PDB file of C-alpha atoms and ligand atoms in Angstrom:
ATOM      1  CA  UNK A  20      82.604  73.203 102.700  1.00 54.00           C
ATOM      2  CA  UNK A  21      83.687  75.164  99.720  1.00 83.00           C
ATOM      3  CA  UNK A  22      85.213  78.532 100.369  1.00 96.00           C
ATOM      4  CA  UNK A  23      85.345  81.207  97.693  1.00 97.00           C
ATOM      5  CA  UNK A  24      88.930  81.926  96.694  1.00 98.00           C
ATOM      6  CA  UNK A  25      90.307  85.418  97.192  1.00 98.00           C
ATOM      7  CA  UNK A  26      93.248  86.924  95.332  1.00 98.00           C
ATOM      8  CA  UNK A  27      94.432  90.035  97.153  1.00 98.00           C
ATOM      9  CA  UNK A  28      97.090  92.484  96.008  1.00 98.00           C
ATOM     10  CA  UNK A  29      99.073  94.293  98.691  1.00 98.00           C
ATOM     11  CA  UNK A  30     100.677  97.268  96.979  1.00 98.00           C
ATOM     12  CA  UNK A  31     102.655  98.186 100.111  1.00 98.00           C
ATOM     13  CA  UNK A  32     104.444 101.557  99.784  1.00 98.00           C
ATOM     14  CA  UNK A  33     104.216 101.672  95.996  1.00 98.00           C
ATOM     15  CA  UNK A  34     102.361 103.771  93.421  1.00 98.00           C
ATOM     16  CA  UNK A  35     101.281 107.395  93.422  1.00 98.00           C
ATOM     17  CA  UNK A  36      97.575 108.150  93.559  1.00 98.00           C
ATOM     18  CA  UNK A  37      97.445 108.437  89.766  1.00 98.00           C
ATOM     19  CA  UNK A  38      99.392 105.195  89.302  1.00 98.00           C
ATOM     20  CA  UNK A  39      97.147 103.429  91.797  1.00 99.00           C
ATOM     21  CA  UNK A  40      93.999 104.510  89.967  1.00 98.00           C
ATOM     22  CA  UNK A  41      95.525 103.404  86.672  1.00 98.00           C
ATOM     23  CA  UNK A  42      96.525  99.986  88.040  1.00 98.00           C
ATOM     24  CA  UNK A  43      93.101  99.483  89.644  1.00 98.00           C
ATOM     25  CA  UNK A  44      91.539 100.305  86.276  1.00 98.00           C
ATOM     26  CA  UNK A  45      93.729  97.775  84.485  1.00 98.00           C
ATOM     27  CA  UNK A  46      92.761  95.099  86.991  1.00 98.00           C
ATOM     28  CA  UNK A  47      89.030  95.794  86.629  1.00 98.00           C
ATOM     29  CA  UNK A  48      89.179  96.040  82.873  1.00 98.00           C
ATOM     30  CA  UNK A  49      91.207  92.836  82.541  1.00 98.00           C
ATOM     31  CA  UNK A  50      89.236  90.805  85.047  1.00 98.00           C
ATOM     32  CA  UNK A  51      87.454  87.816  83.551  1.00 96.00           C
ATOM     33  CA  UNK A  52      86.957  85.711  86.657  1.00 95.00           C
ATOM     34  CA  UNK A  53      83.900  86.496  88.700  1.00 93.00           C
ATOM     35  CA  UNK A  54      83.933  83.160  90.529  1.00 96.00           C
ATOM     36  CA  UNK A  55      86.493  84.436  93.033  1.00 97.00           C
ATOM     37  CA  UNK A  56      87.031  87.572  95.100  1.00 98.00           C
ATOM     38  CA  UNK A  57      89.662  90.025  93.918  1.00 98.00           C
ATOM     39  CA  UNK A  58      90.942  92.728  96.261  1.00 98.00           C
ATOM     40  CA  UNK A  59      93.534  95.470  96.081  1.00 98.00           C
ATOM     41  CA  UNK A  60      95.225  97.299  98.959  1.00 99.00           C
ATOM     42  CA  UNK A  61      96.774 100.598  97.849  1.00 98.00           C
ATOM     43  CA  UNK A  62      98.485 103.072 100.189  1.00 98.00           C
ATOM     44  CA  UNK A  63      96.111 104.909 102.515  1.00 98.00           C
ATOM     45  CA  UNK A  64      96.682 107.978 100.396  1.00 98.00           C
ATOM     46  CA  UNK A  65      95.183 106.310  97.327  1.00 98.00           C
ATOM     47  CA  UNK A  66      92.271 104.449  98.935  1.00 98.00           C
ATOM     48  CA  UNK A  67      89.691 107.110  98.174  1.00 98.00           C
ATOM     49  CA  UNK A  68      90.658 107.668  94.556  1.00 98.00           C
ATOM     50  CA  UNK A  69      90.888 103.935  93.912  1.00 98.00           C
ATOM     51  CA  UNK A  70      87.468 103.419  95.512  1.00 98.00           C
ATOM     52  CA  UNK A  71      85.984 105.840  93.017  1.00 98.00           C
ATOM     53  CA  UNK A  72      87.607 103.943  90.147  1.00 98.00           C
ATOM     54  CA  UNK A  73      86.331 100.611  91.492  1.00 98.00           C
ATOM     55  CA  UNK A  74      82.837 101.826  92.394  1.00 97.00           C
ATOM     56  CA  UNK A  75      80.079  99.476  91.322  1.00 93.00           C
ATOM     57  CA  UNK A  76      82.546  96.847  90.112  1.00 96.00           C
ATOM     58  CA  UNK A  77      83.586  93.489  91.520  1.00 97.00           C
ATOM     59  CA  UNK A  78      87.043  94.399  92.849  1.00 98.00           C
ATOM     60  CA  UNK A  79      87.250  94.883  96.614  1.00 98.00           C
ATOM     61  CA  UNK A  80      89.348  97.480  98.401  1.00 98.00           C
ATOM     62  CA  UNK A  81      91.461  97.286 101.558  1.00 98.00           C
ATOM     63  CA  UNK A  82      93.632  99.478 103.706  1.00 98.00           C
ATOM     64  CA  UNK A  83      97.036  98.110 104.739  1.00 98.00           C
ATOM     65  CA  UNK A  84      96.757  98.923 108.435  1.00 98.00           C
ATOM     66  CA  UNK A  85      94.700 100.993 110.867  1.00 98.00           C
ATOM     67  CA  UNK A  86      94.995 102.603 114.260  1.00 98.00           C
ATOM     68  CA  UNK A  87      92.690 101.285 116.956  1.00 98.00           C
ATOM     69  CA  UNK A  88      91.335 104.657 118.009  1.00 98.00           C
ATOM     70  CA  UNK A  89      88.553 106.058 115.835  1.00 98.00           C
ATOM     71  CA  UNK A  90      90.078 109.520 115.831  1.00 98.00           C
ATOM     72  CA  UNK A  91      92.320 111.743 117.905  1.00 98.00           C
ATOM     73  CA  UNK A  92      95.754 113.230 118.297  1.00 98.00           C
ATOM     74  CA  UNK A  93      97.727 110.406 116.631  1.00 98.00           C
ATOM     75  CA  UNK A  94      99.872 112.165 114.065  1.00 98.00           C
ATOM     76  CA  UNK A  95     100.484 110.116 110.966  1.00 97.00           C
ATOM     77  CA  UNK A  96      97.891 107.427 111.715  1.00 98.00           C
ATOM     78  CA  UNK A  97      94.724 106.372 109.871  1.00 98.00           C
ATOM     79  CA  UNK A  98      91.682 104.893 111.644  1.00 98.00           C
ATOM     80  CA  UNK A  99      89.131 102.285 110.626  1.00 98.00           C
ATOM     81  CA  UNK A 100      86.235 104.738 110.256  1.00 98.00           C
ATOM     82  CA  UNK A 101      88.448 106.990 108.084  1.00 98.00           C
ATOM     83  CA  UNK A 102      89.387 104.068 105.843  1.00 98.00           C
ATOM     84  CA  UNK A 103      85.789 102.977 105.644  1.00 98.00           C
ATOM     85  CA  UNK A 104      84.577 106.449 104.765  1.00 98.00           C
ATOM     86  CA  UNK A 105      87.226 106.562 102.042  1.00 98.00           C
ATOM     87  CA  UNK A 106      85.713 103.437 100.493  1.00 98.00           C
ATOM     88  CA  UNK A 107      87.588 100.456 101.942  1.00 98.00           C
ATOM     89  CA  UNK A 108      85.683  97.316 102.933  1.00 98.00           C
ATOM     90  CA  UNK A 109      88.681  95.329 104.197  1.00 98.00           C
ATOM     91  CA  UNK A 110      91.933  95.977 106.041  1.00 98.00           C
ATOM     92  CA  UNK A 111      95.196  94.044 106.217  1.00 98.00           C
ATOM     93  CA  UNK A 112      96.451  93.678 109.801  1.00 98.00           C
ATOM     94  CA  UNK A 113      99.607  92.354 111.424  1.00 98.00           C
ATOM     95  CA  UNK A 114     101.637  92.095 108.240  1.00 97.00           C
ATOM     96  CA  UNK A 115     105.126  90.799 109.023  1.00 96.00           C
ATOM     97  CA  UNK A 116     106.660  94.026 107.739  1.00 96.00           C
ATOM     98  CA  UNK A 117     104.728  95.887 110.405  1.00 97.00           C
ATOM     99  CA  UNK A 118     105.842  93.367 113.029  1.00 96.00           C
ATOM    100  CA  UNK A 119     109.457  93.594 111.809  1.00 95.00           C
ATOM    101  CA  UNK A 120     109.868  97.339 111.191  1.00 96.00           C
ATOM    102  CA  UNK A 121     107.141  99.121 113.150  1.00 97.00           C
ATOM    103  CA  UNK A 122     106.993  97.384 116.498  1.00 97.00           C
ATOM    104  CA  UNK A 123     103.741  95.543 115.849  1.00 97.00           C
ATOM    105  CA  UNK A 124     103.008  93.057 118.628  1.00 97.00           C
ATOM    106  CA  UNK A 125     100.320  90.464 119.244  1.00 97.00           C
ATOM    107  CA  UNK A 126      98.685  92.973 121.577  1.00 98.00           C
ATOM    108  CA  UNK A 127      98.542  95.747 118.967  1.00 98.00           C
ATOM    109  CA  UNK A 128      97.292  93.358 116.271  1.00 98.00           C
ATOM    110  CA  UNK A 129      94.522  92.423 118.693  1.00 98.00           C
ATOM    111  CA  UNK A 130      93.618  96.078 119.293  1.00 98.00           C
ATOM    112  CA  UNK A 131      93.581  96.780 115.557  1.00 98.00           C
ATOM    113  CA  UNK A 132      91.502  93.684 114.862  1.00 98.00           C
ATOM    114  CA  UNK A 133      88.878  94.672 117.427  1.00 98.00           C
ATOM    115  CA  UNK A 134      88.796  98.200 115.992  1.00 98.00           C
ATOM    116  CA  UNK A 135      88.352  96.870 112.446  1.00 98.00           C
ATOM    117  CA  UNK A 136      85.467  94.636 113.521  1.00 98.00           C
ATOM    118  CA  UNK A 137      83.877  97.458 115.498  1.00 98.00           C
ATOM    119  CA  UNK A 138      83.650  99.674 112.431  1.00 98.00           C
ATOM    120  CA  UNK A 139      82.631  96.892 110.053  1.00 98.00           C
ATOM    121  CA  UNK A 140      85.851  96.473 108.099  1.00 98.00           C
ATOM    122  CA  UNK A 141      86.669  92.856 107.224  1.00 98.00           C
ATOM    123  CA  UNK A 142      90.130  92.091 108.594  1.00 98.00           C
ATOM    124  CA  UNK A 143      92.825  90.123 106.777  1.00 98.00           C
ATOM    125  CA  UNK A 144      95.092  89.057 109.622  1.00 98.00           C
ATOM    126  CA  UNK A 145      98.616  87.952 108.705  1.00 98.00           C
ATOM    127  CA  UNK A 146     100.645  85.359 110.573  1.00 98.00           C
ATOM    128  CA  UNK A 147     103.826  83.509 109.715  1.00 97.00           C
ATOM    129  CA  UNK A 148     107.174  82.307 110.960  1.00 96.00           C
ATOM    130  CA  UNK A 149     110.725  83.459 110.161  1.00 94.00           C
ATOM    131  CA  UNK A 150     113.329  81.195 108.599  1.00 92.00           C
ATOM    132  CA  UNK A 151     115.062  80.596 111.954  1.00 92.00           C
ATOM    133  CA  UNK A 152     111.752  79.688 113.531  1.00 95.00           C
ATOM    134  CA  UNK A 153     110.955  77.218 110.748  1.00 94.00           C
ATOM    135  CA  UNK A 154     114.423  75.690 110.873  1.00 91.00           C
ATOM    136  CA  UNK A 155     114.248  75.233 114.616  1.00 95.00           C
ATOM    137  CA  UNK A 156     110.866  73.505 114.369  1.00 95.00           C
ATOM    138  CA  UNK A 157     108.995  76.395 115.973  1.00 97.00           C
ATOM    139  CA  UNK A 158     106.518  77.098 113.146  1.00 96.00           C
ATOM    140  CA  UNK A 159     103.437  75.735 114.883  1.00 97.00           C
ATOM    141  CA  UNK A 160     104.351  77.389 118.164  1.00 98.00           C
ATOM    142  CA  UNK A 161     104.756  80.742 116.446  1.00 97.00           C
ATOM    143  CA  UNK A 162     101.448  80.397 114.607  1.00 98.00           C
ATOM    144  CA  UNK A 163      99.715  79.398 117.833  1.00 98.00           C
ATOM    145  CA  UNK A 164     101.035  82.401 119.665  1.00 98.00           C
ATOM    146  CA  UNK A 165     100.339  84.877 116.853  1.00 98.00           C
ATOM    147  CA  UNK A 166      96.800  83.574 116.367  1.00 98.00           C
ATOM    148  CA  UNK A 167      96.113  83.410 120.085  1.00 98.00           C
ATOM    149  CA  UNK A 168      97.367  86.949 120.565  1.00 98.00           C
ATOM    150  CA  UNK A 169      95.570  88.453 117.582  1.00 98.00           C
ATOM    151  CA  UNK A 170      92.251  86.825 118.407  1.00 98.00           C
ATOM    152  CA  UNK A 171      92.355  87.237 122.180  1.00 98.00           C
ATOM    153  CA  UNK A 172      88.968  88.030 123.679  1.00 98.00           C
ATOM    154  CA  UNK A 173      87.017  87.433 120.474  1.00 98.00           C
ATOM    155  CA  UNK A 174      84.104  85.024 120.214  1.00 97.00           C
ATOM    156  CA  UNK A 175      83.101  83.085 117.117  1.00 97.00           C
ATOM    157  CA  UNK A 176      80.177  85.362 116.323  1.00 96.00           C
ATOM    158  CA  UNK A 177      82.356  88.486 116.502  1.00 96.00           C
ATOM    159  CA  UNK A 178      84.757  87.500 113.726  1.00 97.00           C
ATOM    160  CA  UNK A 179      82.841  89.335 111.005  1.00 89.00           C
ATOM    161  CA  UNK A 180      84.032  87.239 108.081  1.00 95.00           C
ATOM    162  CA  UNK A 181      87.656  87.589 109.143  1.00 98.00           C
ATOM    163  CA  UNK A 182      90.217  86.301 106.662  1.00 98.00           C
ATOM    164  CA  UNK A 183      93.621  84.954 107.685  1.00 98.00           C
ATOM    165  CA  UNK A 184      96.809  85.054 105.651  1.00 98.00           C
ATOM    166  CA  UNK A 185      99.629  82.604 106.223  1.00 98.00           C
ATOM    167  CA  UNK A 186     102.762  84.420 105.135  1.00 96.00           C
ATOM    168  CA  UNK A 187     106.024  82.710 106.005  1.00 95.00           C
ATOM    169  CA  UNK A 188     108.386  85.644 106.509  1.00 94.00           C
ATOM    170  CA  UNK A 189     111.193  83.852 104.662  1.00 92.00           C
ATOM    171  CA  UNK A 190     109.070  83.735 101.516  1.00 91.00           C
ATOM    172  CA  UNK A 191     108.039  87.400 101.418  1.00 88.00           C
ATOM    173  CA  UNK A 192     109.750  89.376  98.704  1.00 83.00           C
ATOM    174  CA  UNK A 193     112.576  86.836  98.596  1.00 86.00           C
ATOM    175  CA  UNK A 194     111.597  84.797  95.573  1.00 82.00           C
ATOM    176  CA  UNK A 195     111.454  81.768  97.887  1.00 84.00           C
ATOM    177  CA  UNK A 196     108.002  80.229  98.053  1.00 86.00           C
ATOM    178  CA  UNK A 197     106.693  77.650 100.452  1.00 89.00           C
ATOM    179  CA  UNK A 198     106.144  74.442  98.554  1.00 95.00           C
ATOM    180  CA  UNK A 199     102.533  73.555  97.855  1.00 97.00           C
ATOM    181  CA  UNK A 200     102.762  70.939 100.633  1.00 96.00           C
ATOM    182  CA  UNK A 201     104.380  73.304 103.155  1.00 96.00           C
ATOM    183  CA  UNK A 202     101.642  75.854 102.538  1.00 97.00           C
ATOM    184  CA  UNK A 203      98.886  73.272 102.734  1.00 98.00           C
ATOM    185  CA  UNK A 204     100.295  71.847 105.966  1.00 97.00           C
ATOM    186  CA  UNK A 205     100.554  75.222 107.676  1.00 98.00           C
ATOM    187  CA  UNK A 206      97.028  76.129 106.556  1.00 98.00           C
ATOM    188  CA  UNK A 207      95.711  72.818 107.866  1.00 98.00           C
ATOM    189  CA  UNK A 208      97.372  73.551 111.199  1.00 98.00           C
ATOM    190  CA  UNK A 209      95.761  77.014 111.335  1.00 98.00           C
ATOM    191  CA  UNK A 210      92.372  75.494 110.531  1.00 98.00           C
ATOM    192  CA  UNK A 211      92.792  72.937 113.302  1.00 98.00           C
ATOM    193  CA  UNK A 212      93.651  75.753 115.660  1.00 98.00           C
ATOM    194  CA  UNK A 213      90.463  77.617 114.647  1.00 98.00           C
ATOM    195  CA  UNK A 214      88.448  74.498 115.406  1.00 98.00           C
ATOM    196  CA  UNK A 215      90.127  74.179 118.819  1.00 98.00           C
ATOM    197  CA  UNK A 216      89.796  77.880 119.674  1.00 98.00           C
ATOM    198  CA  UNK A 217      86.298  78.428 118.214  1.00 98.00           C
ATOM    199  CA  UNK A 218      84.394  75.621 116.504  1.00 97.00           C
ATOM    200  CA  UNK A 219      84.071  73.587 113.313  1.00 97.00           C
ATOM    201  CA  UNK A 220      81.920  76.216 111.605  1.00 97.00           C
ATOM    202  CA  UNK A 221      84.598  78.896 112.047  1.00 98.00           C
ATOM    203  CA  UNK A 222      87.343  76.466 110.986  1.00 98.00           C
ATOM    204  CA  UNK A 223      85.432  75.468 107.862  1.00 97.00           C
ATOM    205  CA  UNK A 224      84.314  78.920 106.808  1.00 97.00           C
ATOM    206  CA  UNK A 225      87.420  81.025 107.494  1.00 98.00           C
ATOM    207  CA  UNK A 226      89.424  81.721 104.386  1.00 98.00           C
ATOM    208  CA  UNK A 227      93.179  81.301 104.761  1.00 98.00           C
ATOM    209  CA  UNK A 228      95.225  83.008 102.044  1.00 98.00           C
ATOM    210  CA  UNK A 229      98.820  82.111 101.305  1.00 97.00           C
ATOM    211  CA  UNK A 230     101.332  84.924 100.863  1.00 96.00           C
ATOM    212  CA  UNK A 231     105.006  84.952  99.947  1.00 95.00           C
ATOM    213  CA  UNK A 232     106.370  85.336  96.416  1.00 94.00           C
ATOM    214  CA  UNK A 233     103.184  84.193  94.690  1.00 96.00           C
ATOM    215  CA  UNK A 234     103.558  84.603  90.920  1.00 97.00           C
ATOM    216  CA  UNK A 235     101.641  83.475  87.839  1.00 98.00           C
ATOM    217  CA  UNK A 236     104.042  80.521  87.519  1.00 97.00           C
ATOM    218  CA  UNK A 237     103.480  79.071  91.003  1.00 96.00           C
ATOM    219  CA  UNK A 238      99.891  80.202  91.624  1.00 98.00           C
ATOM    220  CA  UNK A 239      98.102  77.179  90.164  1.00 98.00           C
ATOM    221  CA  UNK A 240      99.971  74.755  92.420  1.00 97.00           C
ATOM    222  CA  UNK A 241      99.432  76.770  95.585  1.00 97.00           C
ATOM    223  CA  UNK A 242      95.816  77.646  94.850  1.00 97.00           C
ATOM    224  CA  UNK A 243      95.059  74.024  94.002  1.00 97.00           C
ATOM    225  CA  UNK A 244      95.763  72.945  97.606  1.00 97.00           C
ATOM    226  CA  UNK A 245      92.671  71.973  99.554  1.00 97.00           C
ATOM    227  CA  UNK A 246      93.492  74.220 102.529  1.00 98.00           C
ATOM    228  CA  UNK A 247      94.644  77.247 100.507  1.00 98.00           C
ATOM    229  CA  UNK A 248      91.769  79.658  99.902  1.00 98.00           C
ATOM    230  CA  UNK A 249      93.573  82.305  97.941  1.00 98.00           C
ATOM    231  CA  UNK A 250      96.684  84.426  97.807  1.00 98.00           C
ATOM    232  CA  UNK A 251      97.969  87.650  99.303  1.00 98.00           C
ATOM    233  CA  UNK A 252     100.300  88.958  96.634  1.00 98.00           C
ATOM    234  CA  UNK A 253     102.918  91.663  97.062  1.00 97.00           C
ATOM    235  CA  UNK A 254     105.440  92.203  94.268  1.00 97.00           C
ATOM    236  CA  UNK A 255     103.452  90.466  91.546  1.00 98.00           C
ATOM    237  CA  UNK A 256     100.377  92.594  92.263  1.00 98.00           C
ATOM    238  CA  UNK A 257     102.145  95.742  91.081  1.00 98.00           C
ATOM    239  CA  UNK A 258     101.792  94.858  87.406  1.00 98.00           C
ATOM    240  CA  UNK A 259      98.279  94.145  86.160  1.00 98.00           C
ATOM    241  CA  UNK A 260      99.434  91.398  83.786  1.00 98.00           C
ATOM    242  CA  UNK A 261     101.077  89.429  86.605  1.00 98.00           C
ATOM    243  CA  UNK A 262      98.195  89.955  89.020  1.00 98.00           C
ATOM    244  CA  UNK A 263      95.650  88.926  86.390  1.00 98.00           C
ATOM    245  CA  UNK A 264      97.890  85.967  85.544  1.00 98.00           C
ATOM    246  CA  UNK A 265      97.638  84.788  89.148  1.00 98.00           C
ATOM    247  CA  UNK A 266      93.866  85.292  89.139  1.00 98.00           C
ATOM    248  CA  UNK A 267      93.517  83.334  85.907  1.00 98.00           C
ATOM    249  CA  UNK A 268      95.675  80.519  87.267  1.00 98.00           C
ATOM    250  CA  UNK A 269      93.214  79.868  90.100  1.00 97.00           C
ATOM    251  CA  UNK A 270      91.215  76.658  89.769  1.00 95.00           C
ATOM    252  CA  UNK A 271      87.608  77.190  88.709  1.00 91.00           C
ATOM    253  CA  UNK A 272      85.087  77.245  91.527  1.00 81.00           C
TER     254      UNK A 272
HETATM  255  P1  LIG B  11     105.465  89.179  98.029  1.00 71.62           P
HETATM  256  O1  LIG B  11     104.725  89.808  99.285  1.00 71.62           O
HETATM  257  O2  LIG B  11     104.401  88.580  97.148  1.00 71.62           O
HETATM  258  O3  LIG B  11     106.184  90.309  97.386  1.00 71.62           O
HETATM  259  O4  LIG B  11     106.385  88.112  98.567  1.00 71.62           O
HETATM  260  C1  LIG B  11     103.647  89.156  99.901  1.00 71.62           C
HETATM  261  C2  LIG B  11     103.138  89.968 101.046  1.00 71.62           C
HETATM  262  O5  LIG B  11     103.938  90.567 101.771  1.00 71.62           O
HETATM  263  O6  LIG B  11     101.915  90.052 101.276  1.00 71.62           O
END
C-alpha cells in the first residue's frame, strides 16, 4: 500500500509571531511539491496567525502539544479545542523533549492522544530510544512500551488517521542521524507492532515519520526507505531553504 509522504517542521520554541508568519509564507510560496503533505508546527502563540497565512493553501498546521482537558483552571496550558479553533488540524504529542524536560509519561501521552482524537485533531505521536537504550539492545523494548502506553485503550477505528514519528533521542538536535537502515528497521518494527496490536490495515495505512537531524543532504536516503513515510524536522525546518530542500529531496509519489 502506498502511503503519502509527509514532511513536518517542528519549530519548537523558536520564532516570534511575525517571524512564524514570514517563515510559513516562504514555505507556501516556495512549495512546488503537491504530491506529499507538508506541515508546520509553530509555537502555540503563533498558531492562529500562521493559520491565517496558510488559509486555503496546501500546507497543514499543527500544535506542539495539548492538555487533555478541554478547558479549565490549568494555568499555562493549551487544549485541543483551543488549538483547533485557532486553525490547527494536527498536534505533535509525546515529543522526547517533553518526556525529558516536562515529565511526560506514557500515561500522559495516552491522555493527550485521546483528547486530540476526541476533538478531531490528527495526532503525530513521537516515540524513540535514548543512546544508552540503543547501546544496551533495548530499542525494541522501549518502542513497545512507549507505543503500548500511548495507545492504551484505543481501538483500530478510533485512531483518526494517527501518524507516528520514530525519533531516536540520540539523533535529535545532535547532528547524528540514524542510518537509512537503522531508521528503516525501527520503522518496520513499529509497523509489525501495529499489526500485532491492531491489524494489517492499520499497519499498512499508518504513516511513520523519521525524526532526528534530517537535513537536505540526508533526506533523500531516509525518505527513500520503504518503511519511512516522511520526516519530522526540527532544526532544518527553521530556514525555508533547508525545509524546502528536504521536501524537494523526497522521492516522487
Ligand atoms: P532535529 O529535531 O531535526 O533538530 O534533530 C527533530 C525533532 O525533534 O523533531
